[in-house]
Short mmCIF file of C-alpha atoms in Angstrom, two decimals:
data_model
loop_
_atom_site.label_atom_id
_atom_site.label_comp_id
_atom_site.label_asym_id
_atom_site.label_seq_id
_atom_site.Cartn_x
_atom_site.Cartn_y
_atom_site.Cartn_z
CA MET A 962 31.32 7.86 -18.08
CA LYS A 963 29.02 10.32 -19.85
CA SER A 964 25.49 11.25 -19.00
CA ARG A 965 22.84 12.89 -21.12
CA ARG A 966 19.91 12.81 -18.76
CA PRO A 967 19.91 14.83 -15.53
CA LEU A 968 19.13 13.01 -12.33
CA LEU A 969 16.29 14.78 -10.57
CA VAL A 970 16.75 13.00 -7.27
CA PRO A 971 14.62 13.90 -4.30
CA THR A 972 16.33 13.75 -0.97
CA LEU A 973 16.85 10.07 -0.22
CA VAL A 974 17.39 8.84 3.33
CA VAL A 975 17.01 5.46 4.95
CA LEU A 976 17.28 4.84 8.68
CA GLY A 977 16.85 1.99 11.09
CA VAL A 978 15.26 3.12 14.34
CA ALA A 979 18.09 3.15 16.87
CA ALA A 980 16.25 4.55 19.88
CA PRO A 981 12.64 4.99 21.02
CA THR A 982 10.89 7.95 19.42
CA LEU A 983 7.72 9.86 20.21
CA ALA A 984 4.54 9.17 18.28
CA ALA A 985 4.97 12.49 16.44
CA ASP A 986 8.63 11.87 15.57
CA TRP A 987 9.76 11.70 11.95
CA PRO A 988 13.49 11.17 12.54
CA GLN A 989 14.75 10.02 9.16
CA TRP A 990 14.07 9.44 5.46
CA ARG A 991 10.48 8.27 5.04
CA GLY A 992 9.65 8.33 8.74
CA PRO A 993 10.12 6.31 11.94
CA ALA A 994 10.49 2.90 10.26
CA ARG A 995 11.86 4.26 6.97
CA ASP A 996 8.85 2.87 5.13
CA GLY A 997 6.71 5.94 4.40
CA ARG A 998 4.07 5.01 6.97
CA ALA A 999 2.50 7.31 9.55
CA ALA A 1000 -0.44 7.52 11.96
CA LEU A 1001 -2.51 9.72 9.67
CA ALA A 1002 -5.81 11.26 10.69
CA ARG A 1003 -8.84 9.44 9.34
CA GLY A 1004 -10.34 12.67 8.04
CA PHE A 1005 -8.83 15.79 6.47
CA PRO A 1006 -10.19 19.36 6.51
CA GLU A 1007 -11.15 21.35 3.43
CA ALA A 1008 -8.03 23.48 3.93
CA LEU A 1009 -4.78 23.14 5.84
CA THR A 1010 -3.96 25.81 8.42
CA PRO A 1011 -0.55 27.52 8.02
CA ALA A 1012 1.36 27.54 11.32
CA TRP A 1013 4.64 29.09 10.15
CA LYS A 1014 6.98 29.44 7.19
CA VAL A 1015 10.71 30.25 7.31
CA ALA A 1016 13.55 30.63 4.81
CA VAL A 1017 16.08 27.80 5.24
CA GLY A 1018 18.01 27.64 1.96
CA GLU A 1019 17.97 25.57 -1.21
CA GLY A 1020 18.10 21.82 -1.73
CA HIS A 1021 15.93 18.71 -1.68
CA ALA A 1022 16.74 17.27 1.76
CA SER A 1023 13.63 16.39 3.74
CA PRO A 1024 12.93 17.93 7.13
CA VAL A 1025 13.00 15.58 10.13
CA VAL A 1026 11.34 15.90 13.54
CA VAL A 1027 12.27 14.59 16.98
CA GLY A 1028 10.28 15.78 19.99
CA ASP A 1029 9.71 19.52 19.74
CA ARG A 1030 12.55 20.10 17.27
CA VAL A 1031 12.76 20.20 13.49
CA TYR A 1032 16.05 19.68 11.65
CA VAL A 1033 16.52 20.71 8.02
CA PHE A 1034 19.66 20.48 5.87
CA ALA A 1035 20.05 23.01 3.03
CA ARG A 1036 22.41 25.20 1.01
CA GLU A 1037 23.05 28.93 1.49
CA GLY A 1038 25.49 30.14 -1.16
CA GLU A 1039 28.58 27.95 -1.01
CA GLU A 1040 27.78 26.52 2.42
CA GLU A 1041 25.72 23.54 3.54
CA VAL A 1042 23.68 24.51 6.58
CA LEU A 1043 21.94 22.44 9.23
CA HIS A 1044 19.14 24.27 11.05
CA SER A 1045 17.40 23.31 14.27
CA LEU A 1046 13.95 24.90 14.62
CA ASP A 1047 11.20 24.91 17.22
CA LEU A 1048 8.32 22.80 15.91
CA ALA A 1049 5.59 24.98 17.40
CA THR A 1050 6.84 28.35 16.16
CA GLY A 1051 9.54 27.82 13.52
CA ARG A 1052 11.98 29.83 15.64
CA ARG A 1053 15.61 28.97 14.93
CA LEU A 1054 17.35 27.32 17.88
CA TRP A 1055 20.78 26.90 16.27
CA ARG A 1056 22.50 26.93 12.90
CA GLN A 1057 25.63 25.09 11.78
CA ALA A 1058 27.29 25.95 8.45
CA SER A 1059 30.31 24.52 6.65
CA PRO A 1060 31.94 25.30 3.27
CA ALA A 1061 30.54 23.08 0.50
CA PRO A 1062 31.65 24.32 -2.94
CA TYR A 1063 30.30 22.01 -5.62
CA THR A 1064 30.19 21.98 -9.43
CA MET A 1065 27.15 20.30 -10.89
CA ASN A 1066 27.31 17.87 -13.80
CA SER A 1067 26.32 19.89 -16.88
CA ALA A 1068 23.28 17.66 -17.45
CA ALA A 1069 21.80 18.60 -14.08
CA THR A 1070 22.71 22.24 -13.43
CA ALA A 1071 19.06 23.30 -13.41
CA HIS A 1072 18.40 21.04 -10.45
CA GLY A 1073 20.74 22.85 -8.07
CA LYS A 1074 23.67 21.97 -5.84
CA GLY A 1075 21.64 20.20 -3.16
CA PRO A 1076 21.97 18.87 -0.60
CA LYS A 1077 19.67 16.00 -1.53
CA SER A 1078 20.27 13.65 1.40
CA THR A 1079 17.90 13.75 4.37
CA PRO A 1080 19.45 13.97 7.85
CA THR A 1081 19.01 11.13 10.33
CA VAL A 1082 18.48 11.75 14.05
CA ALA A 1083 19.36 9.00 16.54
CA ASN A 1084 20.89 8.67 19.99
CA GLY A 1085 21.10 12.42 20.50
CA ARG A 1086 22.91 13.11 17.23
CA VAL A 1087 22.06 14.41 13.77
CA PHE A 1088 23.88 12.75 10.86
CA THR A 1089 24.14 14.55 7.50
CA PHE A 1090 25.58 13.49 4.14
CA GLY A 1091 26.49 16.43 1.91
CA ILE A 1092 26.16 16.52 -1.86
CA SER A 1093 29.92 16.00 -2.28
CA GLY A 1094 29.88 12.97 0.03
CA ILE A 1095 30.94 14.48 3.38
CA LEU A 1096 29.48 12.63 6.39
CA SER A 1097 29.01 14.66 9.59
CA ALA A 1098 27.66 14.03 13.09
CA PHE A 1099 26.27 16.87 15.24
CA ASP A 1100 24.99 17.08 18.78
CA ALA A 1101 21.21 17.36 18.36
CA ALA A 1102 20.75 19.67 21.35
CA THR A 1103 23.51 22.20 20.67
CA GLY A 1104 24.59 21.76 17.04
CA ARG A 1105 28.19 21.12 18.09
CA LEU A 1106 30.13 19.10 15.50
CA ALA A 1107 31.02 15.70 16.98
CA TRP A 1108 32.96 14.31 14.00
CA ARG A 1109 33.25 14.62 10.23
CA LYS A 1110 34.50 12.30 7.49
CA GLU A 1111 35.47 13.20 3.93
CA PHE A 1112 36.79 10.64 1.48
CA SER A 1113 38.89 12.36 -1.20
CA ALA A 1114 42.03 10.57 0.01
CA GLN A 1115 40.38 7.18 -0.61
CA TYR A 1116 38.43 7.85 -3.81
CA GLY A 1117 39.10 9.98 -6.85
CA GLU A 1118 35.41 10.94 -6.85
CA THR A 1119 33.42 11.14 -3.63
CA SER A 1120 29.87 11.20 -4.98
CA PRO A 1121 27.90 9.87 -7.97
CA LEU A 1122 27.66 11.94 -11.17
CA TYR A 1123 24.77 14.10 -9.96
CA GLY A 1124 25.80 14.37 -6.32
CA ALA A 1125 25.18 12.26 -3.23
CA ALA A 1126 21.46 11.72 -2.61
CA GLN A 1127 21.25 8.69 -0.33
CA SER A 1128 20.44 9.21 3.31
CA PRO A 1129 22.42 7.56 6.12
CA VAL A 1130 20.72 4.83 8.14
CA VAL A 1131 21.41 4.21 11.83
CA ASP A 1132 21.45 0.62 13.06
CA GLY A 1133 22.10 0.43 16.80
CA ASP A 1134 25.44 2.14 17.44
CA ARG A 1135 26.40 2.31 13.73
CA VAL A 1136 25.60 4.81 11.01
CA ILE A 1137 25.66 3.25 7.54
CA VAL A 1138 26.14 5.03 4.20
CA HIS A 1139 27.64 4.16 0.80
CA VAL A 1140 30.65 6.43 0.23
CA GLY A 1141 32.77 6.92 -2.89
CA GLY A 1142 31.96 7.70 -6.50
CA PRO A 1143 31.36 6.13 -9.92
CA GLY A 1144 32.84 2.65 -10.16
CA ARG A 1145 34.51 2.67 -6.77
CA GLY A 1146 33.12 2.99 -3.27
CA ALA A 1147 32.24 1.23 -0.04
CA LEU A 1148 28.99 0.62 1.78
CA THR A 1149 30.38 1.46 5.21
CA ALA A 1150 29.26 1.18 8.83
CA PHE A 1151 30.77 3.90 11.02
CA ASP A 1152 30.76 3.98 14.80
CA ALA A 1153 28.02 6.52 15.55
CA ALA A 1154 29.91 7.91 18.55
CA THR A 1155 33.39 8.27 17.06
CA GLY A 1156 33.15 7.93 13.26
CA ALA A 1157 35.55 4.95 13.26
CA VAL A 1158 34.96 2.37 10.50
CA ARG A 1159 33.31 -0.79 11.83
CA TRP A 1160 33.06 -2.59 8.47
CA ALA A 1161 33.10 -1.81 4.74
CA TRP A 1162 31.82 -3.69 1.67
CA THR A 1163 33.70 -2.57 -1.45
CA GLY A 1164 31.85 -4.51 -4.15
CA ASP A 1165 30.43 -1.56 -6.13
CA GLY A 1166 30.09 2.21 -6.29
CA PRO A 1167 27.17 4.09 -4.68
CA ALA A 1168 23.82 4.79 -6.28
CA TYR A 1169 21.28 7.46 -5.31
CA ALA A 1170 18.93 5.11 -3.43
CA SER A 1171 19.01 4.89 0.36
CA PRO A 1172 19.69 1.67 2.26
CA VAL A 1173 17.21 -0.03 4.59
CA VAL A 1174 18.00 -2.38 7.46
CA ALA A 1175 15.71 -5.38 7.99
CA THR A 1176 15.67 -9.07 8.89
CA LEU A 1177 15.28 -11.34 5.86
CA ALA A 1178 15.60 -15.15 5.89
CA GLY A 1179 16.42 -14.90 9.59
CA THR A 1180 19.41 -12.54 9.20
CA ARG A 1181 19.63 -8.79 9.78
CA GLN A 1182 20.72 -7.19 6.51
CA VAL A 1183 21.39 -3.87 4.83
CA VAL A 1184 19.38 -3.91 1.59
CA THR A 1185 20.20 -1.31 -1.03
CA LEU A 1186 20.68 -0.51 -4.68
CA THR A 1187 24.25 0.18 -5.76
CA GLU A 1188 25.41 1.37 -9.18
CA SER A 1189 24.83 -2.03 -10.78
CA PHE A 1190 23.20 -4.35 -8.23
CA LEU A 1191 20.52 -4.92 -5.64
CA VAL A 1192 22.36 -6.34 -2.63
CA GLY A 1193 21.88 -7.76 0.84
CA ILE A 1194 24.83 -7.14 3.19
CA SER A 1195 25.21 -8.55 6.71
CA ALA A 1196 24.38 -5.71 9.10
CA ASP A 1197 26.78 -7.06 11.73
CA ARG A 1198 29.81 -7.99 9.62
CA GLY A 1199 29.48 -6.22 6.29
CA GLU A 1200 29.65 -9.46 4.30
CA LEU A 1201 27.82 -9.90 1.00
CA LEU A 1202 24.89 -12.30 1.49
CA TRP A 1203 23.26 -12.02 -1.94
CA LYS A 1204 23.12 -9.77 -4.99
CA ILE A 1205 21.37 -9.55 -8.34
CA PRO A 1206 22.33 -7.39 -11.33
CA PHE A 1207 20.23 -4.25 -11.65
CA THR A 1208 21.04 -1.34 -13.95
CA THR A 1209 19.15 1.65 -15.31
CA PRO A 1210 19.87 4.12 -18.14
CA TRP A 1211 22.46 6.77 -17.25
CA VAL A 1212 23.34 4.84 -14.05
CA GLN A 1213 20.41 6.20 -12.03
CA ASN A 1214 19.38 3.63 -9.43
CA ALA A 1215 17.40 5.94 -7.13
CA VAL A 1216 14.45 4.07 -5.56
CA THR A 1217 14.66 2.91 -1.96
CA PRO A 1218 13.78 -0.82 -1.75
CA ILE A 1219 10.61 -1.89 0.07
CA VAL A 1220 10.99 -4.83 2.47
CA ASP A 1221 7.95 -6.91 3.47
CA GLY A 1222 8.96 -9.94 5.51
CA ASP A 1223 11.40 -11.85 3.29
CA VAL A 1224 10.21 -10.04 0.15
CA VAL A 1225 12.00 -7.08 -1.46
CA VAL A 1226 10.17 -4.82 -3.94
CA TYR A 1227 12.35 -2.68 -6.22
CA SER A 1228 12.32 -0.70 -9.45
CA GLY A 1229 14.16 1.97 -11.43
CA LEU A 1230 14.16 4.07 -14.57
CA ASP A 1231 12.64 2.09 -17.48
CA GLN A 1232 12.46 -1.03 -15.26
CA PRO A 1233 9.27 -2.81 -14.17
CA LEU A 1234 8.30 -2.92 -10.51
CA ARG A 1235 9.52 -6.32 -9.29
CA ALA A 1236 9.38 -8.43 -6.15
CA LEU A 1237 11.77 -11.16 -5.02
CA ARG A 1238 12.00 -13.39 -1.98
CA VAL A 1239 15.26 -13.85 -0.05
CA VAL A 1240 15.76 -17.47 1.04
CA ARG A 1241 18.44 -19.30 2.98
CA LYS A 1242 19.83 -22.57 1.67
CA GLY A 1243 22.17 -24.01 4.26
CA ALA A 1244 24.84 -21.41 4.90
CA ALA A 1245 24.10 -19.56 1.65
CA TYR A 1246 21.43 -17.05 0.63
CA ALA A 1247 19.59 -16.84 -2.65
CA THR A 1248 16.76 -14.87 -4.25
CA GLU A 1249 13.63 -16.18 -5.95
CA PRO A 1250 11.56 -14.01 -8.34
CA ARG A 1251 8.06 -13.41 -7.00
CA TRP A 1252 6.29 -11.16 -9.50
CA GLU A 1253 6.84 -8.43 -12.07
CA SER A 1254 4.55 -5.60 -13.16
CA ALA A 1255 5.47 -4.13 -16.53
CA ASP A 1256 2.60 -1.63 -16.27
CA VAL A 1257 4.46 0.59 -13.80
CA SER A 1258 8.04 1.80 -13.45
CA ALA A 1259 9.37 3.85 -10.51
CA TYR A 1260 12.12 6.28 -11.51
CA LEU A 1261 12.66 8.55 -8.47
CA SER A 1262 9.57 8.03 -6.33
CA THR A 1263 9.73 5.26 -3.72
CA PRO A 1264 6.40 3.40 -3.38
CA VAL A 1265 4.73 2.71 -0.04
CA LEU A 1266 3.20 -0.57 1.19
CA GLU A 1267 0.02 -0.40 3.27
CA LYS A 1268 -2.65 -3.01 4.04
CA GLY A 1269 -1.65 -5.41 1.28
CA ARG A 1270 -1.35 -2.81 -1.45
CA ILE A 1271 1.56 -0.89 -2.97
CA TYR A 1272 1.00 2.76 -3.88
CA GLY A 1273 3.43 4.79 -5.96
CA LEU A 1274 4.15 7.08 -8.88
CA SER A 1275 5.15 5.50 -12.18
CA GLN A 1276 7.31 7.41 -14.66
CA ARG A 1277 4.92 6.35 -17.40
CA LYS A 1278 2.59 8.95 -18.97
CA ARG A 1279 4.73 11.70 -17.38
CA GLY A 1280 3.78 10.70 -13.87
CA GLN A 1281 1.01 8.18 -13.19
CA LEU A 1282 -0.09 7.25 -9.68
CA PHE A 1283 -0.75 3.54 -9.20
CA CYS A 1284 -2.01 0.91 -6.80
CA LEU A 1285 -0.90 -2.73 -6.99
CA ASP A 1286 -1.78 -5.86 -5.07
CA ALA A 1287 1.34 -6.56 -2.98
CA ALA A 1288 0.99 -10.35 -3.13
CA THR A 1289 0.70 -10.68 -6.91
CA GLY A 1290 1.74 -7.39 -8.52
CA ARG A 1291 -1.70 -7.09 -10.13
CA VAL A 1292 -2.66 -3.53 -11.04
CA VAL A 1293 -5.64 -2.36 -8.97
CA TRP A 1294 -5.82 1.11 -10.51
CA LEU A 1295 -3.85 3.68 -12.49
CA SER A 1296 -4.47 7.43 -12.44
CA ASP A 1297 -4.40 9.71 -15.45
CA GLY A 1298 -0.95 10.85 -16.48
CA ARG A 1299 0.92 14.14 -15.90
CA GLN A 1300 0.67 13.97 -12.10
CA GLY A 1301 4.20 15.37 -11.68
CA GLU A 1302 7.86 14.54 -12.23
CA ASN A 1303 8.02 13.01 -8.77
CA ALA A 1304 5.73 12.28 -5.83
CA ALA A 1305 6.59 11.56 -2.21
CA LEU A 1306 4.12 9.16 -0.60
CA VAL A 1307 3.03 8.61 3.01
CA ALA A 1308 0.40 6.02 3.98
CA GLY A 1309 -1.57 5.38 7.14
CA GLY A 1310 -5.03 5.40 8.64
CA ALA A 1311 -7.41 5.29 5.70
CA SER A 1312 -5.39 7.39 3.27
CA VAL A 1313 -2.26 7.87 1.21
CA LEU A 1314 -0.73 11.34 0.97
CA ALA A 1315 1.05 12.13 -2.30
CA LEU A 1316 3.10 15.32 -2.49
CA THR A 1317 3.91 16.08 -6.12
CA THR A 1318 6.72 18.26 -7.43
CA ASP A 1319 4.05 20.79 -8.45
CA ALA A 1320 3.44 21.55 -4.73
CA GLU A 1321 0.10 19.74 -4.67
CA LEU A 1322 -0.70 17.43 -1.75
CA LEU A 1323 -3.27 14.77 -2.66
CA VAL A 1324 -5.23 12.71 -0.13
CA VAL A 1325 -6.10 9.35 -1.74
CA PRO A 1326 -8.33 6.76 0.00
CA LEU A 1327 -6.58 3.44 0.62
CA GLN A 1328 -9.49 1.30 -0.47
CA GLY A 1329 -11.28 1.38 -3.77
CA GLU A 1330 -10.78 -0.01 -7.25
CA ALA A 1331 -10.18 3.30 -9.03
CA PHE A 1332 -8.05 6.37 -8.42
CA ALA A 1333 -9.82 9.21 -6.64
CA ALA A 1334 -8.37 12.11 -4.66
CA ALA A 1335 -10.52 12.99 -1.65
CA ARG A 1336 -8.62 16.26 -1.10
CA ARG A 1337 -6.15 18.38 -3.04
CA TYR A 1338 -4.12 21.07 -1.25
CA ARG A 1339 -1.78 23.70 -2.71
CA VAL A 1340 1.07 23.69 -0.17
CA ALA A 1341 3.89 25.86 -1.62
CA GLU A 1342 4.74 28.49 -4.21
CA SER A 1343 7.68 26.63 -5.77
CA ALA A 1344 8.59 23.03 -6.58
CA THR A 1345 8.47 20.48 -3.76
CA TRP A 1346 11.07 17.77 -4.40
CA ALA A 1347 11.76 17.08 -0.73
CA HIS A 1348 9.78 14.36 1.05
CA PRO A 1349 7.32 15.79 3.61
CA ALA A 1350 7.61 15.06 7.32
CA VAL A 1351 4.34 14.12 9.02
CA THR A 1352 3.49 14.80 12.67
CA SER A 1353 0.35 13.98 14.64
CA GLU A 1354 -0.94 17.50 13.96
CA GLY A 1355 0.25 18.38 10.48
CA VAL A 1356 2.83 18.18 7.74
CA LEU A 1357 6.18 19.92 7.16
CA VAL A 1358 6.78 20.86 3.51
CA LYS A 1359 10.11 22.04 2.06
CA ASP A 1360 9.91 23.93 -1.23
CA ARG A 1361 12.84 25.41 -3.15
CA THR A 1362 13.97 27.75 -0.38
CA HIS A 1363 11.44 27.65 2.49
CA LEU A 1364 10.10 25.24 5.09
CA ALA A 1365 6.43 25.47 6.12
CA TYR A 1366 4.36 23.75 8.80
CA LEU A 1367 0.74 23.16 7.83
CA ARG A 1368 -1.74 21.85 10.38
CA PHE A 1369 -4.48 19.33 9.60
#
């Protein structure tokens, strides 16, 4: 399989909350509920206050926060490194490194060797998924390696063409991730304590999008994009419940699905934003189209749902922020173009935060019938592909090589 277009995937992680977290915790991809929502302040200052900035290595993995600790996964030379830092000061508490040689696909060499997958913290452990598809579990307090899984004996290729970018999700005592490579893989639930396989669905190879765990049509399911499908898999047994074909140019399914009740919202490169409803008919499950918006198309940026509206970045016009009505798909507003190659979005309070790849953090009011940024902050000196982590007091921003904490 050949590729002509590089995949510029931001770190993608999806996690089900497996244990109670503090109000300030941001323990996984897109936050506590893996939906990009946070308890944002209702007002924002004219300028953010720098608290600290430290060198942590390259890559697009998002920082995560649990209690007074920050965890960030990055690359230093030919090693993948997991750092634990003190939230208040940025002081390093421990560092774990492991060899991770990797050769990029020639179409994506400019985008670096990752890692791109955001760590997940649950039940006292930190789970990482390296760019070559190595799954590891560490003790969150000490950094001690608990277990590690690599899959070269099972699959000829252990990551998609441009490297693994999905983030593991924890559901109770299981950590779930789609392992394997192009054309062959398994969405797999591992025992979080031991790494033993609990179940595996082998119906397709992995994509770059991260899975979410939610209850739809009365059944707890893992919902994710694979190479060629949008699927719902039983969270308890690993059985296929439903699937629909979904493909994008150059095999680049990279957008985390949004789940709202029984409705799933999804998109991809050169594909409209769509919504479907999952229904149960006797013992079987089916999907019913709900709406489609051809005016917007999400390539890498996962939209966020807040107060009946969907906010996101469309690939159209070289990056166009949008707001849609979640019930109908009607466009409420579209920004001007050229907002950035990608934007990571966080919603809550009265605002949406949009961190663009140009290191600009926009504060956009939730209400209103036209795009308007209430604040614009310059937050880094290099590109910001990683999703920010939001606390009750500020925001953690990872640029090409550094992690900074900026207070509201």
